[in-house]
mmCIF file of N, CA and C in Angstrom:
data_model
loop_
_atom_site.group_PDB
_atom_site.id
_atom_site.type_symbol
_atom_site.label_atom_id
_atom_site.label_comp_id
_atom_site.label_asym_id
_atom_site.label_seq_id
_atom_site.Cartn_x
_atom_site.Cartn_y
_atom_site.Cartn_z
ATOM 1 N N MET X 1 21.559 34.493 34.360
ATOM 2 C CA MET X 1 21.236 34.964 33.034
ATOM 3 C C MET X 1 20.354 33.923 32.330
ATOM 4 N N GLU X 2 19.288 34.377 31.727
ATOM 5 C CA GLU X 2 18.361 33.483 31.041
ATOM 6 C C GLU X 2 18.851 33.171 29.628
ATOM 7 N N ALA X 3 18.606 31.912 29.226
ATOM 8 C CA ALA X 3 18.971 31.520 27.871
ATOM 9 C C ALA X 3 17.949 32.077 26.888
ATOM 10 N N ALA X 4 18.426 32.460 25.744
ATOM 11 C CA ALA X 4 17.530 32.983 24.706
ATOM 12 C C ALA X 4 16.633 31.850 24.226
ATOM 13 N N PRO X 5 15.363 32.151 23.957
ATOM 14 C CA PRO X 5 14.464 31.095 23.466
ATOM 15 C C PRO X 5 14.938 30.587 22.097
ATOM 16 N N GLU X 6 14.800 29.273 21.932
ATOM 17 C CA GLU X 6 15.208 28.670 20.659
ATOM 18 C C GLU X 6 14.215 29.038 19.574
ATOM 19 N N GLU X 7 14.763 29.305 18.397
ATOM 20 C CA GLU X 7 13.901 29.589 17.254
ATOM 21 C C GLU X 7 13.330 28.276 16.737
ATOM 22 N N PRO X 8 12.092 28.302 16.300
ATOM 23 C CA PRO X 8 11.520 27.046 15.773
ATOM 24 C C PRO X 8 12.293 26.602 14.535
ATOM 25 N N LYS X 9 12.500 25.292 14.458
ATOM 26 C CA LYS X 9 13.216 24.731 13.313
ATOM 27 C C LYS X 9 12.277 24.643 12.120
ATOM 28 N N ALA X 10 12.835 24.890 10.959
ATOM 29 C CA ALA X 10 12.046 24.802 9.735
ATOM 30 C C ALA X 10 11.717 23.340 9.450
ATOM 31 N N GLU X 11 10.504 23.097 8.965
ATOM 32 C CA GLU X 11 10.099 21.747 8.593
ATOM 33 C C GLU X 11 10.908 21.310 7.377
ATOM 34 N N PRO X 12 11.459 20.093 7.396
ATOM 35 C CA PRO X 12 12.180 19.626 6.209
ATOM 36 C C PRO X 12 11.208 19.416 5.048
ATOM 37 N N ALA X 13 11.690 19.589 3.851
ATOM 38 C CA ALA X 13 10.857 19.377 2.668
ATOM 39 C C ALA X 13 10.453 17.903 2.605
ATOM 40 N N SER X 14 9.222 17.659 2.239
ATOM 41 C CA SER X 14 8.734 16.285 2.145
ATOM 42 C C SER X 14 9.361 15.589 0.941
ATOM 43 N N PRO X 15 9.887 14.378 1.134
ATOM 44 C CA PRO X 15 10.431 13.648 -0.019
ATOM 45 C C PRO X 15 9.326 13.133 -0.942
ATOM 46 N N PHE X 16 8.080 13.276 -0.524
ATOM 47 C CA PHE X 16 6.955 12.771 -1.307
ATOM 48 C C PHE X 16 6.173 13.891 -1.996
ATOM 49 N N ALA X 17 6.689 15.103 -1.967
ATOM 50 C CA ALA X 17 5.959 16.254 -2.494
ATOM 51 C C ALA X 17 5.600 16.113 -3.969
ATOM 52 N N GLN X 18 6.429 15.449 -4.758
ATOM 53 C CA GLN X 18 6.163 15.335 -6.195
ATOM 54 C C GLN X 18 5.171 14.227 -6.534
ATOM 55 N N PHE X 19 4.741 13.441 -5.548
ATOM 56 C CA PHE X 19 3.814 12.344 -5.798
ATOM 57 C C PHE X 19 2.379 12.760 -5.495
ATOM 58 N N ARG X 20 1.444 12.136 -6.209
ATOM 59 C CA ARG X 20 0.024 12.309 -5.890
ATOM 60 C C ARG X 20 -0.342 11.164 -4.956
ATOM 61 N N ILE X 21 -0.493 11.448 -3.690
ATOM 62 C CA ILE X 21 -0.760 10.416 -2.701
ATOM 63 C C ILE X 21 -2.196 10.558 -2.210
ATOM 64 N N SER X 22 -2.933 9.465 -2.255
ATOM 65 C CA SER X 22 -4.317 9.467 -1.792
ATOM 66 C C SER X 22 -4.370 9.721 -0.293
ATOM 67 N N SER X 23 -5.482 10.240 0.146
ATOM 68 C CA SER X 23 -5.682 10.513 1.567
ATOM 69 C C SER X 23 -5.713 9.204 2.362
ATOM 70 N N HIS X 24 -5.129 9.236 3.544
ATOM 71 C CA HIS X 24 -5.185 8.068 4.413
ATOM 72 C C HIS X 24 -6.307 8.211 5.447
ATOM 73 N N ALA X 25 -7.175 9.210 5.253
ATOM 74 C CA ALA X 25 -8.292 9.438 6.168
ATOM 75 C C ALA X 25 -9.201 8.205 6.302
ATOM 76 N N PRO X 26 -9.506 7.476 5.211
ATOM 77 C CA PRO X 26 -10.352 6.284 5.379
ATOM 78 C C PRO X 26 -9.700 5.243 6.301
ATOM 79 N N LEU X 27 -8.387 5.115 6.259
ATOM 80 C CA LEU X 27 -7.707 4.169 7.145
ATOM 81 C C LEU X 27 -7.743 4.659 8.589
ATOM 82 N N ASP X 28 -7.577 5.969 8.774
ATOM 83 C CA ASP X 28 -7.629 6.540 10.125
ATOM 84 C C ASP X 28 -9.009 6.367 10.754
ATOM 85 N N ALA X 29 -10.030 6.351 9.917
ATOM 86 C CA ALA X 29 -11.409 6.256 10.418
ATOM 87 C C ALA X 29 -11.789 4.852 10.869
ATOM 88 N N ILE X 30 -11.019 3.851 10.500
ATOM 89 C CA ILE X 30 -11.361 2.471 10.856
ATOM 90 C C ILE X 30 -11.189 2.266 12.356
ATOM 91 N N GLN X 31 -12.232 1.804 12.978
ATOM 92 C CA GLN X 31 -12.223 1.525 14.408
ATOM 93 C C GLN X 31 -12.266 0.018 14.604
ATOM 94 N N GLY X 32 -11.248 -0.533 15.226
ATOM 95 C CA GLY X 32 -11.244 -1.957 15.524
ATOM 96 C C GLY X 32 -10.940 -2.815 14.320
ATOM 97 N N ARG X 33 -11.119 -4.103 14.508
ATOM 98 C CA ARG X 33 -10.818 -5.094 13.481
ATOM 99 C C ARG X 33 -12.098 -5.743 12.995
ATOM 100 N N ALA X 34 -11.987 -6.402 11.837
ATOM 101 C CA ALA X 34 -13.141 -7.113 11.275
ATOM 102 C C ALA X 34 -12.677 -8.494 10.822
ATOM 103 N N ALA X 35 -13.621 -9.422 10.729
ATOM 104 C CA ALA X 35 -13.295 -10.770 10.260
ATOM 105 C C ALA X 35 -13.108 -10.735 8.749
ATOM 106 N N CYS X 36 -12.031 -11.335 8.286
ATOM 107 C CA CYS X 36 -11.765 -11.430 6.848
ATOM 108 C C CYS X 36 -12.785 -12.383 6.238
ATOM 109 N N PRO X 37 -13.432 -11.998 5.137
ATOM 110 C CA PRO X 37 -14.402 -12.898 4.507
ATOM 111 C C PRO X 37 -13.752 -14.159 3.934
ATOM 112 N N GLY X 38 -12.457 -14.130 3.691
ATOM 113 C CA GLY X 38 -11.782 -15.286 3.119
ATOM 114 C C GLY X 38 -11.341 -16.319 4.134
ATOM 115 N N CYS X 39 -10.781 -15.853 5.281
ATOM 116 C CA CYS X 39 -10.225 -16.810 6.250
ATOM 117 C C CYS X 39 -10.807 -16.660 7.657
ATOM 118 N N SER X 40 -11.647 -15.671 7.860
ATOM 119 C CA SER X 40 -12.318 -15.394 9.140
ATOM 120 C C SER X 40 -11.383 -14.910 10.246
ATOM 121 N N LYS X 41 -10.128 -14.630 9.934
ATOM 122 C CA LYS X 41 -9.216 -14.069 10.938
ATOM 123 C C LYS X 41 -9.487 -12.579 11.045
ATOM 124 N N THR X 42 -9.291 -12.019 12.230
ATOM 125 C CA THR X 42 -9.559 -10.599 12.400
ATOM 126 C C THR X 42 -8.352 -9.780 11.953
ATOM 127 N N ARG X 43 -8.629 -8.766 11.157
ATOM 128 C CA ARG X 43 -7.609 -7.878 10.618
ATOM 129 C C ARG X 43 -8.147 -6.450 10.651
ATOM 130 N N LYS X 44 -7.248 -5.486 10.591
ATOM 131 C CA LYS X 44 -7.686 -4.092 10.623
ATOM 132 C C LYS X 44 -7.739 -3.476 9.229
ATOM 133 N N HIS X 45 -6.608 -3.368 8.541
ATOM 134 C CA HIS X 45 -6.580 -2.689 7.244
ATOM 135 C C HIS X 45 -6.618 -3.649 6.059
ATOM 136 N N TYR X 46 -5.916 -4.769 6.158
ATOM 137 C CA TYR X 46 -5.915 -5.751 5.083
ATOM 138 C C TYR X 46 -5.571 -7.111 5.661
ATOM 139 N N CYS X 47 -6.004 -8.160 4.958
ATOM 140 C CA CYS X 47 -5.677 -9.514 5.396
ATOM 141 C C CYS X 47 -4.388 -9.912 4.705
ATOM 142 N N TYR X 48 -3.351 -10.132 5.483
ATOM 143 C CA TYR X 48 -2.051 -10.475 4.911
ATOM 144 C C TYR X 48 -1.958 -11.946 4.529
ATOM 145 N N ASP X 49 -2.983 -12.730 4.810
ATOM 146 C CA ASP X 49 -3.010 -14.119 4.356
ATOM 147 C C ASP X 49 -3.807 -14.253 3.048
ATOM 148 N N CYS X 50 -4.940 -13.575 2.968
ATOM 149 C CA CYS X 50 -5.787 -13.648 1.770
ATOM 150 C C CYS X 50 -5.475 -12.543 0.758
ATOM 151 N N LEU X 51 -4.682 -11.581 1.153
ATOM 152 C CA LEU X 51 -4.303 -10.451 0.296
ATOM 153 C C LEU X 51 -5.520 -9.676 -0.195
ATOM 154 N N ARG X 52 -6.378 -9.310 0.744
ATOM 155 C CA ARG X 52 -7.546 -8.510 0.402
ATOM 156 C C ARG X 52 -7.695 -7.369 1.402
ATOM 157 N N PRO X 53 -8.171 -6.213 0.932
ATOM 158 C CA PRO X 53 -8.374 -5.084 1.843
ATOM 159 C C PRO X 53 -9.565 -5.344 2.760
ATOM 160 N N MET X 54 -9.530 -4.742 3.904
ATOM 161 C CA MET X 54 -10.622 -4.865 4.865
ATOM 162 C C MET X 54 -11.345 -3.523 4.979
ATOM 163 N N ASN X 55 -12.545 -3.533 5.465
ATOM 164 C CA ASN X 55 -13.333 -2.349 5.809
ATOM 165 C C ASN X 55 -13.487 -1.347 4.672
ATOM 166 N N ALA X 56 -12.485 -0.521 4.435
ATOM 167 C CA ALA X 56 -12.600 0.561 3.455
ATOM 168 C C ALA X 56 -12.134 0.110 2.070
ATOM 169 N N ALA X 57 -12.537 -1.086 1.661
ATOM 170 C CA ALA X 57 -12.042 -1.674 0.412
ATOM 171 C C ALA X 57 -12.276 -0.767 -0.793
ATOM 172 N N ALA X 58 -13.408 -0.093 -0.828
ATOM 173 C CA ALA X 58 -13.715 0.754 -1.978
ATOM 174 C C ALA X 58 -12.786 1.960 -2.058
ATOM 175 N N GLU X 59 -12.175 2.319 -0.939
ATOM 176 C CA GLU X 59 -11.346 3.520 -0.914
ATOM 177 C C GLU X 59 -9.853 3.235 -0.997
ATOM 178 N N VAL X 60 -9.475 1.970 -1.181
ATOM 179 C CA VAL X 60 -8.058 1.629 -1.310
ATOM 180 C C VAL X 60 -7.602 2.047 -2.702
ATOM 181 N N PRO X 61 -6.571 2.870 -2.788
ATOM 182 C CA PRO X 61 -6.104 3.288 -4.115
ATOM 183 C C PRO X 61 -5.493 2.116 -4.877
ATOM 184 N N ARG X 62 -5.568 2.183 -6.175
ATOM 185 C CA ARG X 62 -4.960 1.172 -7.035
ATOM 186 C C ARG X 62 -3.795 1.826 -7.767
ATOM 187 N N VAL X 63 -2.737 1.066 -7.970
ATOM 188 C CA VAL X 63 -1.545 1.574 -8.633
ATOM 189 C C VAL X 63 -1.342 0.791 -9.925
ATOM 190 N N ALA X 64 -1.182 1.504 -11.027
ATOM 191 C CA ALA X 64 -0.906 0.866 -12.316
ATOM 192 C C ALA X 64 0.604 0.789 -12.485
ATOM 193 N N LEU X 65 1.144 -0.405 -12.378
ATOM 194 C CA LEU X 65 2.586 -0.581 -12.515
ATOM 195 C C LEU X 65 2.982 -0.631 -13.988
ATOM 196 N N PRO X 66 4.155 -0.095 -14.335
ATOM 197 C CA PRO X 66 4.582 -0.082 -15.740
ATOM 198 C C PRO X 66 5.110 -1.433 -16.231
ATOM 199 N N CYS X 67 5.325 -2.364 -15.324
ATOM 200 C CA CYS X 67 5.826 -3.680 -15.720
ATOM 201 C C CYS X 67 5.327 -4.708 -14.708
ATOM 202 N N GLU X 68 5.482 -5.971 -15.057
ATOM 203 C CA GLU X 68 5.103 -7.037 -14.136
ATOM 204 C C GLU X 68 6.128 -7.097 -13.000
ATOM 205 N N VAL X 69 5.653 -7.240 -11.788
ATOM 206 C CA VAL X 69 6.526 -7.293 -10.611
ATOM 207 C C VAL X 69 6.279 -8.607 -9.879
ATOM 208 N N HIS X 70 7.361 -9.308 -9.563
ATOM 209 C CA HIS X 70 7.277 -10.536 -8.778
ATOM 210 C C HIS X 70 7.952 -10.262 -7.440
ATOM 211 N N VAL X 71 7.240 -10.491 -6.356
ATOM 212 C CA VAL X 71 7.798 -10.350 -5.022
ATOM 213 C C VAL X 71 8.110 -11.753 -4.525
ATOM 214 N N VAL X 72 9.374 -11.995 -4.180
ATOM 215 C CA VAL X 72 9.784 -13.308 -3.677
ATOM 216 C C VAL X 72 10.105 -13.148 -2.199
ATOM 217 N N LYS X 73 9.354 -13.843 -1.380
ATOM 218 C CA LYS X 73 9.464 -13.730 0.070
ATOM 219 C C LYS X 73 10.230 -14.926 0.631
ATOM 220 N N HIS X 74 11.079 -14.653 1.593
ATOM 221 C CA HIS X 74 11.825 -15.716 2.271
ATOM 222 C C HIS X 74 10.830 -16.585 3.048
ATOM 223 N N PRO X 75 11.011 -17.909 3.077
ATOM 224 C CA PRO X 75 10.036 -18.785 3.748
ATOM 225 C C PRO X 75 9.905 -18.538 5.253
ATOM 226 N N LEU X 76 10.919 -17.976 5.882
ATOM 227 C CA LEU X 76 10.824 -17.709 7.322
ATOM 228 C C LEU X 76 10.268 -16.323 7.635
ATOM 229 N N GLU X 77 10.028 -15.527 6.605
ATOM 230 C CA GLU X 77 9.459 -14.188 6.800
ATOM 231 C C GLU X 77 7.951 -14.327 7.025
ATOM 232 N N HIS X 78 7.469 -13.829 8.128
ATOM 233 C CA HIS X 78 6.041 -13.915 8.455
ATOM 234 C C HIS X 78 5.255 -12.925 7.606
ATOM 235 N N ASN X 79 4.113 -13.351 7.089
ATOM 236 C CA ASN X 79 3.274 -12.441 6.308
ATOM 237 C C ASN X 79 2.926 -11.188 7.090
ATOM 238 N N SER X 80 2.700 -11.322 8.379
ATOM 239 C CA SER X 80 2.314 -10.171 9.191
ATOM 240 C C SER X 80 3.431 -9.153 9.328
ATOM 241 N N LYS X 81 4.662 -9.530 9.053
ATOM 242 C CA LYS X 81 5.805 -8.620 9.173
ATOM 243 C C LYS X 81 6.407 -8.248 7.820
ATOM 244 N N SER X 82 5.929 -8.840 6.755
ATOM 245 C CA SER X 82 6.508 -8.638 5.436
ATOM 246 C C SER X 82 6.109 -7.290 4.846
ATOM 247 N N THR X 83 7.073 -6.599 4.244
ATOM 248 C CA THR X 83 6.774 -5.321 3.606
ATOM 249 C C THR X 83 6.272 -5.502 2.171
ATOM 250 N N GLY X 84 6.378 -6.693 1.621
ATOM 251 C CA GLY X 84 5.933 -6.925 0.255
ATOM 252 C C GLY X 84 4.541 -7.509 0.143
ATOM 253 N N VAL X 85 3.968 -7.961 1.237
ATOM 254 C CA VAL X 85 2.664 -8.627 1.198
ATOM 255 C C VAL X 85 1.544 -7.669 0.816
ATOM 256 N N HIS X 86 1.637 -6.415 1.207
ATOM 257 C CA HIS X 86 0.560 -5.467 0.919
ATOM 258 C C HIS X 86 0.531 -5.022 -0.545
ATOM 259 N N ALA X 87 1.605 -5.225 -1.285
ATOM 260 C CA ALA X 87 1.688 -4.746 -2.665
ATOM 261 C C ALA X 87 0.595 -5.301 -3.584
ATOM 262 N N PRO X 88 0.256 -6.606 -3.526
ATOM 263 C CA PRO X 88 -0.814 -7.093 -4.409
ATOM 264 C C PRO X 88 -2.172 -6.440 -4.142
ATOM 265 N N ILE X 89 -2.368 -5.909 -2.957
ATOM 266 C CA ILE X 89 -3.630 -5.240 -2.648
ATOM 267 C C ILE X 89 -3.738 -3.942 -3.442
ATOM 268 N N LEU X 90 -2.604 -3.278 -3.650
ATOM 269 C CA LEU X 90 -2.590 -2.016 -4.379
ATOM 270 C C LEU X 90 -2.500 -2.194 -5.887
ATOM 271 N N SER X 91 -1.921 -3.305 -6.321
ATOM 272 C CA SER X 91 -1.721 -3.509 -7.753
ATOM 273 C C SER X 91 -1.783 -4.995 -8.107
ATOM 274 N N ALA X 92 -2.917 -5.586 -7.931
ATOM 275 C CA ALA X 92 -3.064 -7.029 -8.154
ATOM 276 C C ALA X 92 -2.864 -7.422 -9.616
ATOM 277 N N ALA X 93 -3.160 -6.549 -10.544
ATOM 278 C CA ALA X 93 -3.101 -6.902 -11.957
ATOM 279 C C ALA X 93 -1.694 -7.196 -12.459
ATOM 280 N N ARG X 94 -0.674 -6.542 -11.903
ATOM 281 C CA ARG X 94 0.688 -6.698 -12.417
ATOM 282 C C ARG X 94 1.659 -7.208 -11.366
ATOM 283 N N LEU X 95 1.162 -7.706 -10.244
ATOM 284 C CA LEU X 95 2.045 -8.128 -9.176
ATOM 285 C C LEU X 95 1.744 -9.565 -8.766
ATOM 286 N N ILE X 96 2.789 -10.372 -8.697
ATOM 287 C CA ILE X 96 2.660 -11.764 -8.281
ATOM 288 C C ILE X 96 3.590 -11.971 -7.091
ATOM 289 N N SER X 97 3.094 -12.624 -6.063
ATOM 290 C CA SER X 97 3.882 -12.851 -4.856
ATOM 291 C C SER X 97 4.209 -14.335 -4.732
ATOM 292 N N TYR X 98 5.467 -14.636 -4.416
ATOM 293 C CA TYR X 98 5.929 -16.016 -4.243
ATOM 294 C C TYR X 98 6.628 -16.153 -2.899
ATOM 295 N N SER X 99 6.664 -17.365 -2.401
ATOM 296 C CA SER X 99 7.524 -17.702 -1.277
ATOM 297 C C SER X 99 8.614 -18.596 -1.852
ATOM 298 N N GLN X 100 9.827 -18.455 -1.376
ATOM 299 C CA GLN X 100 10.937 -19.235 -1.907
ATOM 300 C C GLN X 100 10.707 -20.733 -1.783
ATOM 301 N N ASP X 101 9.914 -21.151 -0.836
ATOM 302 C CA ASP X 101 9.744 -22.584 -0.610
ATOM 303 C C ASP X 101 8.529 -23.193 -1.303
ATOM 304 N N ASP X 102 7.767 -22.404 -2.075
ATOM 305 C CA ASP X 102 6.556 -22.988 -2.653
ATOM 306 C C ASP X 102 6.807 -23.740 -3.965
ATOM 307 N N GLY X 103 8.018 -23.729 -4.477
ATOM 308 C CA GLY X 103 8.361 -24.497 -5.660
ATOM 309 C C GLY X 103 7.756 -23.977 -6.950
ATOM 310 N N ALA X 104 7.121 -22.826 -6.924
ATOM 311 C CA ALA X 104 6.448 -22.309 -8.111
ATOM 312 C C ALA X 104 7.193 -21.152 -8.777
ATOM 313 N N LEU X 105 8.425 -20.907 -8.375
ATOM 314 C CA LEU X 105 9.161 -19.808 -8.983
ATOM 315 C C LEU X 105 9.409 -20.095 -10.461
ATOM 316 N N PRO X 106 9.117 -19.132 -11.320
ATOM 317 C CA PRO X 106 9.372 -19.351 -12.747
ATOM 318 C C PRO X 106 10.873 -19.280 -13.048
ATOM 319 N N ALA X 107 11.250 -19.745 -14.214
ATOM 320 C CA ALA X 107 12.639 -19.619 -14.671
ATOM 321 C C ALA X 107 12.782 -18.208 -15.238
ATOM 322 N N TYR X 108 13.599 -17.404 -14.614
ATOM 323 C CA TYR X 108 13.775 -16.014 -15.043
ATOM 324 C C TYR X 108 14.894 -15.916 -16.071
ATOM 325 N N ASP X 109 14.666 -15.132 -17.122
ATOM 326 C CA ASP X 109 15.663 -14.897 -18.158
ATOM 327 C C ASP X 109 16.471 -13.655 -17.764
ATOM 328 N N PRO X 110 17.769 -13.780 -17.508
ATOM 329 C CA PRO X 110 18.583 -12.627 -17.102
ATOM 330 C C PRO X 110 18.599 -11.488 -18.120
ATOM 331 N N ALA X 111 18.320 -11.786 -19.385
ATOM 332 C CA ALA X 111 18.317 -10.740 -20.411
ATOM 333 C C ALA X 111 17.094 -9.832 -20.311
ATOM 334 N N THR X 112 16.019 -10.329 -19.698
ATOM 335 C CA THR X 112 14.782 -9.540 -19.638
ATOM 336 C C THR X 112 14.271 -9.346 -18.217
ATOM 337 N N THR X 113 15.099 -9.657 -17.229
ATOM 338 C CA THR X 113 14.673 -9.591 -15.831
ATOM 339 C C THR X 113 15.636 -8.721 -15.038
ATOM 340 N N VAL X 114 15.084 -7.909 -14.140
ATOM 341 C CA VAL X 114 15.901 -7.111 -13.234
ATOM 342 C C VAL X 114 15.564 -7.552 -11.821
ATOM 343 N N LEU X 115 16.586 -7.868 -11.045
ATOM 344 C CA LEU X 115 16.404 -8.232 -9.645
ATOM 345 C C LEU X 115 16.679 -6.993 -8.808
ATOM 346 N N LEU X 116 15.673 -6.558 -8.058
ATOM 347 C CA LEU X 116 15.828 -5.398 -7.182
ATOM 348 C C LEU X 116 16.014 -5.895 -5.764
ATOM 349 N N PHE X 117 17.135 -5.524 -5.178
ATOM 350 C CA PHE X 117 17.437 -5.952 -3.814
ATOM 351 C C PHE X 117 18.260 -4.862 -3.155
ATOM 352 N N PRO X 118 17.808 -4.360 -2.010
ATOM 353 C CA PRO X 118 18.556 -3.274 -1.356
ATOM 354 C C PRO X 118 19.867 -3.774 -0.759
ATOM 355 N N SER X 119 20.944 -3.139 -1.144
ATOM 356 C CA SER X 119 22.259 -3.519 -0.655
ATOM 357 C C SER X 119 23.216 -2.357 -0.903
ATOM 358 N N ALA X 120 24.276 -2.287 -0.127
ATOM 359 C CA ALA X 120 25.285 -1.248 -0.340
ATOM 360 C C ALA X 120 25.949 -1.412 -1.698
ATOM 361 N N ARG X 121 25.953 -2.630 -2.241
ATOM 362 C CA ARG X 121 26.592 -2.903 -3.535
ATOM 363 C C ARG X 121 25.606 -2.929 -4.698
ATOM 364 N N SER X 122 24.346 -2.625 -4.448
ATOM 365 C CA SER X 122 23.335 -2.656 -5.506
ATOM 366 C C SER X 122 23.577 -1.541 -6.520
ATOM 367 N N THR X 123 23.160 -1.794 -7.751
ATOM 368 C CA THR X 123 23.197 -0.786 -8.801
ATOM 369 C C THR X 123 21.865 -0.053 -8.781
ATOM 370 N N SER X 124 21.897 1.259 -8.851
ATOM 371 C CA SER X 124 20.653 2.033 -8.834
ATOM 372 C C SER X 124 19.934 1.881 -10.169
ATOM 373 N N LEU X 125 18.623 2.131 -10.178
ATOM 374 C CA LEU X 125 17.860 2.071 -11.419
ATOM 375 C C LEU X 125 18.357 3.111 -12.414
ATOM 376 N N GLN X 126 18.757 4.282 -11.901
ATOM 377 C CA GLN X 126 19.284 5.328 -12.776
ATOM 378 C C GLN X 126 20.556 4.841 -13.473
ATOM 379 N N ALA X 127 21.403 4.108 -12.754
ATOM 380 C CA ALA X 127 22.649 3.620 -13.345
ATOM 381 C C ALA X 127 22.392 2.525 -14.380
ATOM 382 N N LEU X 128 21.294 1.809 -14.244
ATOM 383 C CA LEU X 128 20.976 0.775 -15.233
ATOM 384 C C LEU X 128 20.605 1.386 -16.579
ATOM 385 N N GLY X 129 19.985 2.562 -16.518
ATOM 386 C CA GLY X 129 19.671 3.335 -17.709
ATOM 387 C C GLY X 129 19.081 2.549 -18.862
ATOM 388 N N ALA X 130 19.789 2.512 -19.981
ATOM 389 C CA ALA X 130 19.290 1.907 -21.221
ATOM 390 C C ALA X 130 19.021 0.411 -21.084
ATOM 391 N N LYS X 131 19.717 -0.255 -20.177
ATOM 392 C CA LYS X 131 19.500 -1.692 -20.014
ATOM 393 C C LYS X 131 18.059 -1.992 -19.620
ATOM 394 N N LEU X 132 17.400 -1.025 -18.954
ATOM 395 C CA LEU X 132 16.019 -1.241 -18.556
ATOM 396 C C LEU X 132 15.080 -1.355 -19.754
ATOM 397 N N SER X 133 15.513 -0.911 -20.923
ATOM 398 C CA SER X 133 14.659 -1.018 -22.108
ATOM 399 C C SER X 133 14.469 -2.473 -22.541
ATOM 400 N N THR X 134 15.338 -3.375 -22.075
ATOM 401 C CA THR X 134 15.197 -4.792 -22.435
ATOM 402 C C THR X 134 14.341 -5.561 -21.441
ATOM 403 N N VAL X 135 13.925 -4.912 -20.368
ATOM 404 C CA VAL X 135 13.113 -5.590 -19.353
ATOM 405 C C VAL X 135 11.745 -5.910 -19.924
ATOM 406 N N ARG X 136 11.315 -7.124 -19.707
ATOM 407 C CA ARG X 136 10.011 -7.575 -20.184
ATOM 408 C C ARG X 136 8.932 -6.867 -19.388
ATOM 409 N N THR X 137 7.993 -6.228 -20.057
ATOM 410 C CA THR X 137 6.867 -5.574 -19.395
ATOM 411 C C THR X 137 5.640 -6.345 -19.696
#
C-alpha cells in the first residue's frame, strides 16, 4: 500500500513583517573581497576593525536610534565574531563601541542608564515600562 503524499506545510509568518527592511540585493551582488581603505585588510561587506562598509557603501541603510547606545565588548571577543561590531556601521551617530580592557568606559549613572543583557533572569523592555522615561537620550 502506498503512503499518501504529504501536504505542503504552510510557511510560518515572518517575525519581521512589521518592519521596513532594506533590500539585501546590493550585498548579494558583491563578488569577492576588497582592501579596506583604512587598514588594507581584505573584507567583503564591512571592515570589522575600521568599522566602515565595503563595496556597496552608498547602499548601506542607516538607522536613527532613539537614544545613545554603548556597546561594551569583552576583551577576548574577536571583532570578526562579534555581533555588536557591525552596529556603528548602521548608526554611527548614536552608537559608541568599547572594549572592556581599553580603560575608556565612562561612569554610568544607574538612574539614567539601562543595561541590556540577554539572560533568563533579564527584565524585558516592556516590563521596564515607565522607568524607561528616565533613560538619558
